[in-house]
Amino acid sequence: MKQISQRLLALVCLALCTFPFFAQDAAVQAVHGIQVSNIDRSVKPGDNFYEYANGEWLKRTEIPPDRAGVNVFSRLDDLSNKRTAELIAEIAKSNPAPGSESRKVADLYNSYMDESAIESKGLSPLKPHLDDIAAIRDKQQLAHALGETLRADVDALNNTNFHTPNLFGLWVAPGFNDSDHYTPFLMQGGLQLPDREYYLSDSEHMKNLRLQYQAHIEAMLKLAGLDDSDARAARILDLEHAIAEKHRSLAENEDIHKANNTWTQADFSARAPGLDWAEYFRGAGLSGVKAFIVWQPEAFTGESALVESTPLVAWKDWMAFHLIDAYAGVLPKSFSDERFAFFGKVLSGVPQQRPRAQRGVFVVDGLLGDIVGKVYAQRYFSPEAKQQAQSMVANLIAAFRKRIDALDWMNPATKAEAKAKLSTLYVGIGYPETWHDYANYEVKPDDIFGNIWRGNLADYQREVARLGKPVDRKEWSMTPQTVNAVNLPLQNALNFPAAILQPPFYDPQAPAAVNYGAIGSVIGHEISHTFDTEGSTFDSKGRLRNWWTPEDLKHFEASTAHLAAQYDTYKPFPDLSVNGKQTLAENIADVAGISAAHDGYKASLAGKPAPEQDDLTADQQFFIAFGQNWGSKEREAALRQQVMTDPHSPAQYRAATVRNIDAWYAAFGVKPGETLYLAPDDRVRIW
Ligand SMILES: [Zn+2]
């Protein structure tokens, strides 16, 4: 599913959240510079830089009842969302010509908003699909039906989404071994809860969640008119528990070398017996595809064996429940309320559901995002803004080039390849060069269930149609209206959508120190992914090839192990620590990003003195701007979910990245004995 589930908005590279934000605090920026009123001067910067930079904001900010949390990204999201909503409303009211792209937007949005039509249809849109599941008579038909559920709903490296509730997920991307052509990647799936740990953990918190989840399954089945709902719910949870046992952990999923497993069609039956694979691929429309990259082979072996060993009735119940849950948002209100009561309230701690109009915007953004994005970019991103952002990127790239030259541990051949990666890096600013074509997606005015169904299917078919075709390295993976940024390692490319290139991240009227500290560190973060644990495995053409010598790698692994250990010490809750390994790639990017941004800033001064503002030196402004990127308030359940499932560290620890930067110590006079103080030898320097 694209964008109609709760978790979708979050699964992006830079975002600090695993849950949708969008707060009401719209006044993102009233001044050109850092937010002085957010600083808590009662806190020593060296003791808690996050509290120092954001303390007053934290004290006066309340999380709105329909949010899991609030932060800078969410406030910009609100702005972007408001603008997008206005664009969609304009389009929806304009009675666009039949067959036009605008007509699709209008029909999709209006059909989502027509709650009385949804109520009066009741279960009828769901019924034929439930009947199809009920009619499955044997495991061969089951395999076919499971194949039909395959969607392009996972993305291992760009938007880092490893989760699909379907048995497996498809990701179409440049191949690990042939980066010039689009290749199918298959990934484990089958769980509704966010990760295997939710099924396997012995903690009281998780045991309690599972009880509530089982009650949710039962409630959904009852709403759908299925009998014997308690027995069915128990079977479904048992099956998901068995699937979870076969799954790779999130930390392991991020190990790319363990993921490069090419399986031909014949390999599936030989290496993962149980599921009728020929029938599965027929159902998925992939019979003609010769080979796939299987991300987690042991999970495919395990899940396939479960298809054989688990009774048909359990699989049919599981399919029915997954279908109902996926479409709850476009069924009568009782369904979407029940789904929210569990996934929103219990799992993320959000007391109240977003207004339907906002959810409607997410649906349109998810299924027709580029149509809206085209208009958004024209209206909200000027050529001047684009040009200025491009020059900042050029300064950051120059800073990285110098840092690479200055490394004493990297051998010359490796440095040459690193610089080749910088030279071929495509940096997309604002909006893509080409737009998605939605010609194969039929949108009907009064059929929201079908519109979502066909939208997900059209998206899948568009991806399948690209298999084997030449790769477009300039293709984007985010819409312009997305408040985020992303590194696309297989394309050696970055995307900075228009919606993130605005205050407080970027303000042409703010001092350069502030822009470099805020958006500069974000740009640096993304560029550095080109070289980190992930980037060191892809060369300048996006091929999976480790371009480092063993000595380079040894130094890198030693430094990064040091950083992982630093983050392992952080404990947001007494019973839960940050996982230094799970968050390593993102933490490295944070250290590198702020280092290069500081260099880029110094270079931009071209020898001129750095101006003070608000009684703060330029370097103080630079670091505070960085710290204020991470001002964030989350509900406990949501923060726990983030710590367990997100490759990014919680915001407060991202702000603490500064303790690895020498210039930060000088800027604030940080001394031994202060909490964040690290002796010079303990500061992690990677790039
Ligand atoms: Zn990142």
Tab-separated table of C-alpha atoms and ligand atoms in Angstrom, residues 12-15 485 487 525-526 529 532 585-586 589-590 648 654, ligand 1:
chain	number	residue	atom	x	y	z
A	12	VAL	CA	12.309	8.127	4.568
A	13	CYS	CA	15.971	8.596	4.924
A	14	LEU	CA	16.352	11.738	6.943
A	15	ALA	CA	13.126	11.805	8.884
A	485	ALA	CA	15.961	14.558	1.753
A	487	ASN	CA	20.420	9.560	-0.817
A	525	HIS	CA	24.460	14.260	5.953
A	526	GLU	CA	23.090	13.103	2.605
A	529	HIS	CA	25.901	8.556	2.770
A	532	ASP	CA	29.422	5.560	4.759
A	585	ALA	CA	24.947	4.592	9.232
A	586	GLU	CA	22.749	7.558	10.188
A	589	ALA	CA	26.159	10.730	8.400
A	590	ASP	CA	25.340	13.180	11.178
A	648	HIS	CA	17.869	7.047	12.939
A	654	ARG	CA	21.264	13.556	17.040
B	1	ZN	ZN	20.399	9.502	6.409
